[in-house]
Short mmCIF file of C-alpha atoms in Angstrom, two decimals:
data_model
loop_
_atom_site.label_atom_id
_atom_site.label_comp_id
_atom_site.label_asym_id
_atom_site.label_seq_id
_atom_site.Cartn_x
_atom_site.Cartn_y
_atom_site.Cartn_z
CA UNK A 150 -29.84 -8.48 -16.32
CA UNK A 151 -29.02 -11.97 -14.71
CA UNK A 152 -26.03 -12.43 -17.26
CA UNK A 153 -24.83 -9.05 -15.71
CA UNK A 154 -25.19 -10.20 -12.38
CA UNK A 155 -23.36 -13.50 -12.61
CA UNK A 156 -20.76 -11.70 -14.71
CA UNK A 157 -20.42 -8.87 -12.30
CA UNK A 158 -20.34 -12.05 -9.36
CA UNK A 159 -17.59 -13.75 -11.36
CA UNK A 160 -15.59 -10.26 -11.86
CA UNK A 161 -15.57 -9.49 -8.17
CA UNK A 162 -14.56 -13.23 -7.15
CA UNK A 163 -11.61 -13.38 -4.49
CA UNK A 164 -9.57 -15.32 -7.09
CA UNK A 165 -9.98 -13.29 -10.18
CA UNK A 166 -9.03 -10.25 -7.93
CA UNK A 167 -6.42 -11.53 -6.18
CA UNK A 168 -4.21 -13.43 -8.97
CA UNK A 169 -3.30 -10.23 -11.25
CA UNK A 170 -2.81 -8.32 -7.93
CA UNK A 171 -0.17 -10.78 -7.04
CA UNK A 172 1.76 -11.44 -10.09
CA UNK A 173 1.93 -7.52 -10.10
CA UNK A 174 3.11 -7.17 -6.59
CA UNK A 175 5.65 -10.51 -7.03
CA UNK A 176 7.18 -9.07 -10.19
CA UNK A 177 7.54 -5.59 -8.81
CA UNK A 178 9.01 -7.51 -5.79
CA UNK A 179 11.82 -9.47 -8.14
CA UNK A 180 12.62 -6.45 -10.74
CA UNK A 181 12.78 -4.69 -6.93
CA UNK A 182 15.20 -7.21 -5.81
CA UNK A 183 17.03 -6.63 -8.92
CA UNK A 184 16.77 -2.74 -8.71
CA UNK A 185 18.64 -3.11 -5.37
CA UNK A 186 21.10 -5.53 -6.54
CA UNK A 187 21.86 -3.06 -9.00
CA UNK A 188 22.10 -0.06 -6.62
CA UNK A 189 24.26 -2.31 -4.50
CA UNK A 190 26.74 -2.42 -7.14
CA UNK A 191 27.53 1.61 -6.73
CA UNK A 192 27.63 1.00 -3.04
CA UNK A 193 26.31 -0.08 -0.02
CA UNK A 194 25.62 3.84 0.90
CA UNK A 195 23.88 4.32 -2.12
CA UNK A 196 21.55 1.44 -1.08
CA UNK A 197 20.90 2.96 2.45
CA UNK A 198 20.15 6.27 0.58
CA UNK A 199 17.28 4.79 -1.68
CA UNK A 200 15.81 2.59 1.38
CA UNK A 201 15.62 5.97 3.61
CA UNK A 202 14.13 8.03 0.82
CA UNK A 203 11.81 5.55 -0.13
CA UNK A 204 10.64 5.89 3.67
CA UNK A 205 10.32 9.53 3.02
CA UNK A 206 8.37 9.29 0.03
CA UNK A 207 6.06 6.41 1.42
CA UNK A 208 5.10 8.96 4.14
CA UNK A 209 4.37 11.81 1.75
CA UNK A 210 2.55 9.50 -0.01
CA UNK A 211 -0.01 9.51 2.46
CA UNK A 212 -1.30 13.02 1.93
CA UNK A 213 -2.89 12.03 -1.06
CA UNK A 214 -3.23 8.36 -0.13
CA UNK A 215 -6.41 9.71 2.08
CA UNK A 216 -8.33 10.41 -1.25
CA UNK A 217 -7.16 7.67 -3.31
CA UNK A 218 -7.87 4.74 -1.00
CA UNK A 219 -11.19 6.35 0.31
CA UNK A 220 -12.14 6.69 -3.39
CA UNK A 221 -11.15 3.03 -3.93
CA UNK A 222 -13.43 1.77 -1.54
CA UNK A 223 -16.49 3.98 -2.29
CA UNK A 224 -16.00 3.18 -5.52
CA UNK A 225 -16.52 -0.60 -5.04
CA UNK A 226 -19.16 0.15 -2.76
CA UNK A 227 -21.17 2.24 -5.30
CA UNK A 228 -20.40 -0.62 -8.02
CA UNK A 229 -21.88 -3.24 -5.53
CA UNK A 230 -25.06 -1.06 -5.36
CA UNK A 231 -25.29 -0.53 -8.93
CA UNK A 232 -24.58 3.25 -8.64
CA UNK A 233 -21.97 3.31 -11.77
CA UNK A 234 -22.58 6.89 -12.51
CA UNK A 235 -21.85 7.96 -8.76
CA UNK A 236 -18.51 5.60 -8.91
CA UNK A 237 -17.23 7.33 -12.15
CA UNK A 238 -18.04 10.68 -10.54
CA UNK A 239 -16.17 9.63 -7.20
CA UNK A 240 -13.22 8.64 -9.70
CA UNK A 241 -12.81 11.73 -11.43
CA UNK A 242 -13.22 13.68 -8.43
CA UNK A 243 -10.35 11.87 -6.24
CA UNK A 244 -7.93 12.31 -9.62
CA UNK A 245 -8.13 15.93 -9.62
CA UNK A 246 -7.72 16.20 -6.11
CA UNK A 247 -4.88 14.03 -5.78
CA UNK A 248 -2.96 15.33 -8.73
CA UNK A 249 -3.10 18.84 -6.89
CA UNK A 250 -1.44 17.88 -4.05
CA UNK A 251 1.09 15.71 -6.07
CA UNK A 252 2.22 18.91 -7.74
CA UNK A 253 2.41 20.30 -4.10
CA UNK A 254 4.74 17.85 -3.11
CA UNK A 255 7.09 17.92 -6.00
CA UNK A 256 7.46 21.34 -5.73
CA UNK A 257 8.79 21.07 -2.08
CA UNK A 258 10.95 18.25 -2.83
CA UNK A 259 12.76 19.96 -5.73
CA UNK A 260 13.18 23.22 -3.27
CA UNK A 261 14.21 21.89 -0.24
CA UNK A 262 15.79 18.09 -0.37
CA UNK A 263 18.78 18.96 1.78
CA UNK A 264 17.02 20.22 4.46
CA UNK A 265 14.49 17.40 4.69
CA UNK A 266 17.29 14.68 5.02
CA UNK A 267 18.76 16.32 7.71
CA UNK A 268 16.01 17.04 9.51
CA UNK A 269 15.24 13.34 9.29
CA UNK A 270 18.70 12.37 10.62
CA UNK A 271 20.26 11.10 7.69
CA UNK A 272 24.01 10.28 8.30
CA UNK A 273 26.16 13.13 7.16
CA UNK A 274 28.48 10.91 4.64
CA UNK A 275 24.94 9.81 3.04
CA UNK A 276 23.84 13.47 2.22
CA UNK A 277 25.46 14.33 -0.91
CA UNK A 278 23.89 10.99 -2.62
CA UNK A 279 20.50 11.94 -0.34
CA UNK A 280 20.34 15.59 -2.12
CA UNK A 281 20.23 14.16 -5.40
CA UNK A 282 18.09 11.25 -5.47
CA UNK A 283 15.32 13.08 -3.39
CA UNK A 284 15.09 16.14 -5.41
CA UNK A 285 14.95 13.96 -8.65
CA UNK A 286 12.59 10.88 -7.59
CA UNK A 287 10.74 13.34 -5.20
CA UNK A 288 10.24 15.76 -8.21
CA UNK A 289 8.06 13.08 -9.95
CA UNK A 290 5.91 12.86 -7.02
CA UNK A 291 2.97 14.22 -9.03
CA UNK A 292 3.69 11.04 -11.11
CA UNK A 293 3.30 8.86 -8.37
CA UNK A 294 0.02 10.60 -7.17
CA UNK A 295 -1.17 10.12 -10.32
CA UNK A 296 -0.39 6.21 -10.40
CA UNK A 297 -1.87 6.01 -7.20
CA UNK A 298 -5.30 7.27 -7.36
CA UNK A 299 -5.56 6.21 -11.40
CA UNK A 300 -4.62 2.52 -10.17
CA UNK A 301 -6.91 2.29 -7.27
CA UNK A 302 -9.82 3.36 -9.04
CA UNK A 303 -9.05 0.83 -11.81
CA UNK A 304 -8.71 -2.25 -9.69
CA UNK A 305 -12.05 -1.20 -7.57
CA UNK A 306 -13.98 -1.56 -10.74
CA UNK A 307 -13.10 -5.09 -10.69
CA UNK A 308 -10.08 -4.66 -13.19
CA UNK A 309 -6.78 -6.23 -11.59
CA UNK A 310 -5.40 -7.46 -14.75
CA UNK A 311 -4.89 -3.93 -16.37
CA UNK A 312 -2.80 -2.25 -13.35
CA UNK A 313 -0.51 -5.14 -13.16
CA UNK A 314 0.52 -5.43 -16.81
CA UNK A 315 1.36 -1.64 -16.63
CA UNK A 316 3.34 -2.03 -13.40
CA UNK A 317 5.02 -5.10 -14.99
CA UNK A 318 5.93 -2.78 -18.10
CA UNK A 319 6.90 0.20 -15.69
CA UNK A 320 9.71 -2.19 -14.06
CA UNK A 321 11.08 -3.68 -16.83
CA UNK A 322 11.73 -0.23 -18.32
CA UNK A 323 12.89 1.23 -14.98
CA UNK A 324 15.81 -2.34 -14.70
CA UNK A 325 16.75 -1.27 -18.34
CA UNK A 326 17.32 2.32 -17.72
CA UNK A 327 18.99 1.21 -14.64
CA UNK A 328 21.48 -1.24 -16.20
CA UNK A 329 21.94 1.59 -18.50
CA UNK A 330 22.89 4.28 -16.31
CA UNK A 331 24.64 2.48 -13.34
CA UNK A 332 26.82 0.52 -16.08
CA UNK A 333 27.08 3.07 -18.84
CA UNK A 334 25.71 0.29 -21.22
CA UNK A 335 24.82 0.92 -24.74
CA UNK A 336 26.34 4.54 -24.94
CA UNK A 337 24.33 5.71 -22.04
CA UNK A 338 26.41 7.99 -19.68
CA UNK A 339 27.54 6.21 -16.32
CA UNK A 340 25.49 8.21 -13.92
CA UNK A 341 25.31 6.01 -10.95
CA UNK A 342 22.45 7.04 -8.54
CA UNK A 343 21.71 9.99 -10.35
CA UNK A 344 20.84 7.54 -13.45
CA UNK A 345 18.79 5.27 -10.90
CA UNK A 346 16.79 8.41 -9.81
CA UNK A 347 16.24 9.55 -13.46
CA UNK A 348 15.28 6.12 -14.73
CA UNK A 349 12.68 5.80 -11.78
CA UNK A 350 10.77 8.81 -13.04
CA UNK A 351 11.07 7.79 -16.66
CA UNK A 352 9.32 4.67 -16.31
CA UNK A 353 6.69 6.54 -14.00
CA UNK A 354 6.11 9.20 -16.63
CA UNK A 355 5.51 6.21 -19.17
CA UNK A 356 3.10 4.24 -16.59
CA UNK A 357 1.36 7.43 -15.87
CA UNK A 358 0.43 7.97 -19.51
CA UNK A 359 -0.89 4.37 -20.03
CA UNK A 360 -2.97 4.23 -16.90
CA UNK A 361 -4.64 7.53 -17.87
CA UNK A 362 -5.74 6.13 -20.74
CA UNK A 363 -6.90 2.98 -19.19
CA UNK A 364 -8.78 5.02 -16.29
CA UNK A 365 -10.91 7.02 -19.04
CA UNK A 366 -12.57 3.61 -20.40
CA UNK A 367 -12.89 2.05 -16.89
CA UNK A 368 -16.21 2.77 -16.27
CA UNK A 369 -19.68 1.94 -17.98
CA UNK A 370 -19.80 5.44 -19.63
CA UNK A 371 -16.43 6.52 -21.34
CA UNK A 372 -14.90 9.76 -19.88
CA UNK A 373 -14.33 12.57 -21.85
CA UNK A 374 -12.07 15.75 -20.92
CA UNK A 375 -15.33 17.82 -20.09
CA UNK A 376 -15.95 15.38 -17.54
CA UNK A 377 -12.99 16.61 -15.45
CA UNK A 378 -14.62 19.68 -14.25
CA UNK A 379 -17.18 17.48 -12.30
CA UNK A 380 -17.12 18.32 -8.21
CA UNK A 381 -19.80 16.86 -6.33
CA UNK A 382 -19.50 17.80 -2.66
CA UNK A 383 -21.40 15.45 -1.12
CA UNK A 384 -19.62 12.36 -3.04
CA UNK A 385 -16.34 14.52 -2.04
CA UNK A 386 -17.57 14.26 1.51
CA UNK A 387 -18.44 10.30 1.44
CA UNK A 388 -14.64 9.82 0.27
CA UNK A 389 -13.36 11.72 3.24
CA UNK A 390 -15.50 10.30 5.67
CA UNK A 391 -13.66 6.91 4.76
CA UNK A 392 -10.48 8.49 3.42
CA UNK A 393 -9.33 10.45 5.83
CA UNK A 394 -8.88 8.21 8.80
CA UNK A 395 -7.23 5.82 5.99
CA UNK A 396 -4.51 8.49 5.34
CA UNK A 397 -4.06 8.77 8.96
CA UNK A 398 -3.84 5.30 9.36
CA UNK A 399 -1.69 4.82 6.67
CA UNK A 400 0.65 7.90 7.82
CA UNK A 401 0.90 6.57 11.34
CA UNK A 402 2.29 3.35 9.80
CA UNK A 403 4.17 4.94 7.46
CA UNK A 404 5.70 7.92 9.70
CA UNK A 405 6.41 5.56 12.38
CA UNK A 406 8.85 3.30 10.14
CA UNK A 407 10.54 6.72 9.36
CA UNK A 408 10.96 7.28 12.84
CA UNK A 409 12.49 3.70 13.12
CA UNK A 410 14.51 4.13 9.70
CA UNK A 411 15.81 7.68 11.91
CA UNK A 412 16.77 5.48 15.27
CA UNK A 413 18.77 3.26 12.81
CA UNK A 414 20.59 5.83 11.35
CA UNK A 415 21.49 6.92 14.82
CA UNK A 416 22.96 3.27 15.74
CA UNK A 417 24.87 3.56 12.55
CA UNK A 418 25.08 3.02 8.56
CA UNK A 419 25.26 -0.55 8.52
CA UNK A 420 21.81 -0.82 10.84
CA UNK A 421 20.12 1.47 8.03
CA UNK A 422 21.55 -0.89 5.13
CA UNK A 423 20.82 -4.00 6.94
CA UNK A 424 17.09 -2.60 7.65
CA UNK A 425 17.07 -2.03 3.47
CA UNK A 426 18.01 -5.45 2.42
CA UNK A 427 15.47 -6.95 5.13
CA UNK A 428 12.74 -4.87 3.89
CA UNK A 429 13.29 -6.22 0.46
CA UNK A 430 13.51 -9.76 1.67
CA UNK A 431 10.57 -9.37 3.75
CA UNK A 432 8.38 -8.38 0.87
CA UNK A 433 8.56 -11.79 -0.56
CA UNK A 434 6.98 -13.68 2.58
CA UNK A 435 3.79 -11.58 2.43
CA UNK A 436 3.39 -11.08 -1.41
CA UNK A 437 0.12 -13.56 -1.69
CA UNK A 438 -0.78 -12.67 1.69
CA UNK A 439 -1.36 -9.20 1.03
CA UNK A 440 -2.56 -9.81 -2.87
CA UNK A 441 -5.26 -11.65 -1.17
CA UNK A 442 -5.94 -8.93 1.42
CA UNK A 443 -6.08 -6.35 -1.04
CA UNK A 444 -8.38 -8.76 -3.18
CA UNK A 445 -10.34 -9.27 -0.06
CA UNK A 446 -10.60 -5.49 0.41
CA UNK A 447 -12.15 -4.95 -2.97
CA UNK A 448 -14.37 -8.05 -2.94
CA UNK A 449 -15.73 -7.29 0.55
CA UNK A 450 -16.65 -3.31 0.07
CA UNK A 451 -18.78 -4.92 -3.05
CA UNK A 452 -20.37 -7.16 -1.26
CA UNK A 453 -21.06 -4.83 1.66
CA UNK A 454 -22.34 -2.62 -1.13
CA UNK A 455 -24.56 -5.07 -2.70
CA UNK A 456 -26.13 -5.70 0.97
CA UNK A 457 -24.54 -9.31 0.86
CA UNK A 458 -23.62 -9.09 4.59
CA UNK A 459 -23.17 -12.80 5.57
CA UNK A 460 -20.83 -13.40 2.26
CA UNK A 461 -19.21 -10.08 3.38
CA UNK A 462 -18.31 -11.43 6.82
CA UNK A 463 -17.39 -14.64 5.95
CA UNK A 464 -14.60 -13.55 3.41
CA UNK A 465 -12.21 -12.58 5.80
CA UNK A 466 -11.67 -15.96 6.96
CA UNK A 467 -10.97 -17.40 3.71
CA UNK A 468 -8.08 -15.19 3.22
CA UNK A 469 -6.63 -15.83 6.79
CA UNK A 470 -7.03 -19.81 6.06
CA UNK A 471 -5.15 -19.36 3.08
CA UNK A 472 -2.60 -16.67 3.57
CA UNK A 473 -1.50 -17.52 7.24
CA UNK A 474 0.18 -21.18 6.46
CA UNK A 475 1.61 -18.98 2.84
CA UNK A 476 3.45 -16.44 5.15
CA UNK A 477 4.74 -18.76 7.63
CA UNK A 478 6.04 -21.12 4.91
CA UNK A 479 7.73 -18.52 2.81
CA UNK A 480 9.21 -17.14 6.47
CA UNK A 481 10.74 -20.37 6.61
CA UNK A 482 12.09 -20.63 3.19
CA UNK A 483 13.65 -17.24 3.87
CA UNK A 484 15.56 -18.42 7.25
CA UNK A 485 16.96 -21.21 5.08
CA UNK A 486 18.02 -19.42 2.13
CA UNK A 487 18.17 -15.86 3.14
CA UNK A 488 21.63 -15.50 3.87
CA UNK A 489 22.67 -16.79 0.46
CA UNK A 490 20.52 -14.32 -1.18
CA UNK A 491 21.77 -11.63 1.11
CA UNK A 492 25.40 -12.39 -0.08
CA UNK A 493 24.58 -11.25 -3.51
CA UNK A 494 23.72 -8.01 -2.19
CA UNK A 495 26.75 -7.03 0.05
CA UNK A 496 30.00 -8.51 0.96
CA UNK A 497 30.03 -6.47 4.37
CA UNK A 498 30.21 -9.07 7.02
CA UNK A 499 28.54 -6.99 9.88
CA UNK A 500 25.45 -6.53 7.99
CA UNK A 501 25.19 -10.16 7.02
CA UNK A 502 25.52 -10.76 10.66
CA UNK A 503 22.55 -8.32 11.47
CA UNK A 504 20.49 -9.55 8.85
CA UNK A 505 20.80 -13.39 9.83
CA UNK A 506 19.44 -12.62 13.44
CA UNK A 507 16.68 -10.73 11.44
CA UNK A 508 15.37 -13.61 9.35
CA UNK A 509 14.74 -15.59 12.78
CA UNK A 510 12.72 -12.44 13.97
CA UNK A 511 10.79 -12.34 10.49
CA UNK A 512 9.53 -16.07 11.33
CA UNK A 513 7.25 -14.27 13.85
CA UNK A 514 6.55 -11.12 12.21
CA UNK A 515 4.99 -12.42 9.12
CA UNK A 516 1.98 -14.03 11.02
CA UNK A 517 1.15 -10.46 12.72
CA UNK A 518 1.36 -8.74 9.62
CA UNK A 519 -0.58 -11.36 7.55
CA UNK A 520 -3.66 -11.09 10.58
CA UNK A 521 -3.09 -7.35 10.68
CA UNK A 522 -3.48 -6.58 6.87
CA UNK A 523 -6.80 -9.06 6.35
CA UNK A 524 -8.59 -7.90 8.90
CA UNK A 525 -7.71 -4.25 8.84
CA UNK A 526 -8.39 -3.91 5.02
CA UNK A 527 -11.89 -5.70 5.75
CA UNK A 528 -12.75 -3.18 8.54
CA UNK A 529 -11.93 -0.90 6.16
CA UNK A 530 -13.99 -1.98 3.44
CA UNK A 531 -17.17 -1.81 5.49
CA UNK A 532 -16.19 1.54 6.21
CA UNK A 533 -14.98 0.98 9.88
CA UNK A 534 -11.89 3.17 9.29
CA UNK A 535 -11.88 5.45 12.50
CA UNK A 536 -11.59 2.08 14.56
CA UNK A 537 -8.05 1.20 12.66
CA UNK A 538 -7.10 4.47 12.76
CA UNK A 539 -7.54 4.91 16.55
CA UNK A 540 -5.71 1.55 17.17
CA UNK A 541 -2.58 2.35 14.67
CA UNK A 542 -2.48 5.74 16.46
CA UNK A 543 -2.23 4.41 19.84
CA UNK A 544 -0.22 1.12 19.70
CA UNK A 545 2.03 2.12 16.39
CA UNK A 546 3.22 5.11 18.45
CA UNK A 547 3.49 3.35 22.12
CA UNK A 548 4.95 0.15 21.10
CA UNK A 549 6.61 -0.28 17.44
CA UNK A 550 8.06 3.78 17.75
CA UNK A 551 8.05 4.16 21.54
CA UNK A 552 9.57 1.24 22.61
CA UNK A 553 12.28 0.92 19.97
CA UNK A 554 13.51 4.40 20.98
CA UNK A 555 13.76 3.10 24.64
CA UNK A 556 15.12 -0.16 24.17
CA UNK A 557 16.85 0.21 20.79
CA UNK A 558 18.52 3.42 21.10
CA UNK A 559 17.86 4.91 24.48
CA UNK A 560 18.99 1.32 26.40
CA UNK A 561 21.13 0.33 23.72
CA UNK A 562 19.91 -2.97 22.96
CA UNK A 563 20.10 -2.28 19.20
CA UNK A 564 18.33 -3.30 16.02
CA UNK A 565 17.08 -6.85 17.55
CA UNK A 566 15.26 -4.82 20.53
CA UNK A 567 13.52 -2.66 17.75
CA UNK A 568 12.33 -5.70 15.81
CA UNK A 569 11.08 -7.38 18.71
CA UNK A 570 8.73 -4.10 19.19
CA UNK A 571 7.63 -4.12 15.67
CA UNK A 572 6.38 -7.67 16.01
CA UNK A 573 4.44 -7.09 19.36
CA UNK A 574 2.83 -3.95 17.81
CA UNK A 575 1.63 -6.26 14.75
CA UNK A 576 0.06 -8.83 17.07
CA UNK A 577 -1.87 -6.48 19.40
CA UNK A 578 -3.10 -4.55 16.56
CA UNK A 579 -4.27 -7.79 14.89
CA UNK A 580 -5.88 -9.35 18.05
CA UNK A 581 -7.95 -5.95 18.52
CA UNK A 582 -9.05 -5.90 14.57
CA UNK A 583 -10.21 -9.69 15.05
CA UNK A 584 -12.50 -8.88 18.25
CA UNK A 585 -13.73 -5.62 16.16
CA UNK A 586 -14.86 -7.71 13.26
CA UNK A 587 -16.31 -10.58 15.12
CA UNK A 588 -18.60 -7.64 16.79
CA UNK A 589 -20.13 -7.17 13.38
CA UNK A 590 -20.81 -3.53 14.09
CA UNK A 591 -20.81 -2.08 10.54
CA UNK A 592 -22.38 -5.12 9.19
CA UNK A 593 -25.36 -4.92 11.57
CA UNK A 594 -25.66 -1.31 10.57
CA UNK A 595 -25.81 -2.10 7.13
CA UNK A 596 -28.53 -4.81 7.77
CA UNK A 597 -30.76 -2.24 9.75
CA UNK A 598 -30.20 0.22 6.88
CA UNK A 599 -31.38 -2.79 4.47
CA UNK A 600 -34.37 -3.71 6.59
CA UNK A 601 -35.78 0.12 6.76
CA UNK A 602 -35.40 0.53 2.98
CA UNK A 603 -37.31 -2.79 2.37
CA UNK A 604 -39.80 -1.80 4.88
CA UNK A 605 -40.51 1.62 3.09
CA UNK A 606 -40.77 0.11 -0.38
CA UNK A 607 -43.22 -2.54 1.12
CA UNK A 608 -45.47 0.28 2.45
CA UNK A 609 -45.21 2.46 -0.36
CA UNK A 610 -46.12 -0.62 -2.74
CA UNK A 611 -49.19 -1.47 -0.38
CA UNK A 612 -50.44 1.99 -0.03
CA UNK A 613 -53.84 2.79 -1.14
CA UNK A 614 -53.01 5.66 -3.77
CA UNK A 615 -50.68 3.07 -5.49
#
């Protein structure tokens, strides 16, 4: 038993959880940048369509992220409290529910891609490309749903290496197919953005198959096909109790970003393309910080489930001590060299001028994001998801979205004002999350629960009947 405990402790150490997530995210960023560079060879309009469409897909993903994210935290907590069978059942339930949501979204995006793009204020000149891209990539939303829940479940068992390897393989396949379809290499047809969409769906299909095979053996007792008939209402309620505020929180962020992209579309195609290019570059700044924050969520959920309250409380401060200096240094490097990198993507001087200003603003944005990620994920890990949801709903829409429209569009201050509103929003939510974590509400509740269980056990053991 002691060996199992030590092994599990090492398995859930911050470093062992974080480094595969970092490598996965870094390679995805690197290959994603190559992907954007390839698409830019088609046109800046193609880049704008991909960026805009991805915001739409991210918004719709919140519908199944509600279940996947909630299940991930519950799985880590159950494993921490030695309830492995319940963790396994949670994973199965989450997979089934998420898959059905993915089926619905795929049908919707295949059926009405053009009306959706028009509703989101897609510039008219981008509509022909958007219709093709949204219908093909959106039609594969079922694959995205399955990948989300499978990867989340596997990571929260402590295995972050498996999803890392699969994600790397998926992105390599995607880049190779992109090259073939964009440039007509090796006898492939030169299909432009249509080929990029087909490449995306094909690589995700292969990744989903491999993730599913890994998922079957992810828990102590291997899954069989008969196990997928399992449904436990009590455990599903646990998933939703933690998951629905996470879904609303995630949805709040994604839909606010989608609204901001709509504001940028009103400003013009150059602003929309600039934001898309900046999104790619910004990812570089917080890759390791994000990896640490995600690893901390898994670790803290496990420690919380195991009743190790003090260790859980301190974990977030270790993440901030490492993550904040990293994102600041990375953002400064981007200020120095970002212009040179951007020139590889586009030669449009208007877009480059816009991005030059945004690079300096990114130096202020990234520390706020790091604080938010670390503290928000830690609050979610202990089940305090309603608080992060309420804070997100209020400030994302009041500051990041409402003020972006007021100052950026209505008053005509443009994309600089929109970025300033995004920065203010990140810091407000970060400070509020810090105050909440310092209050230790859910950690104290767990301590009280453990003391009560210990008292009951002691009294039961000491009773005369025993």
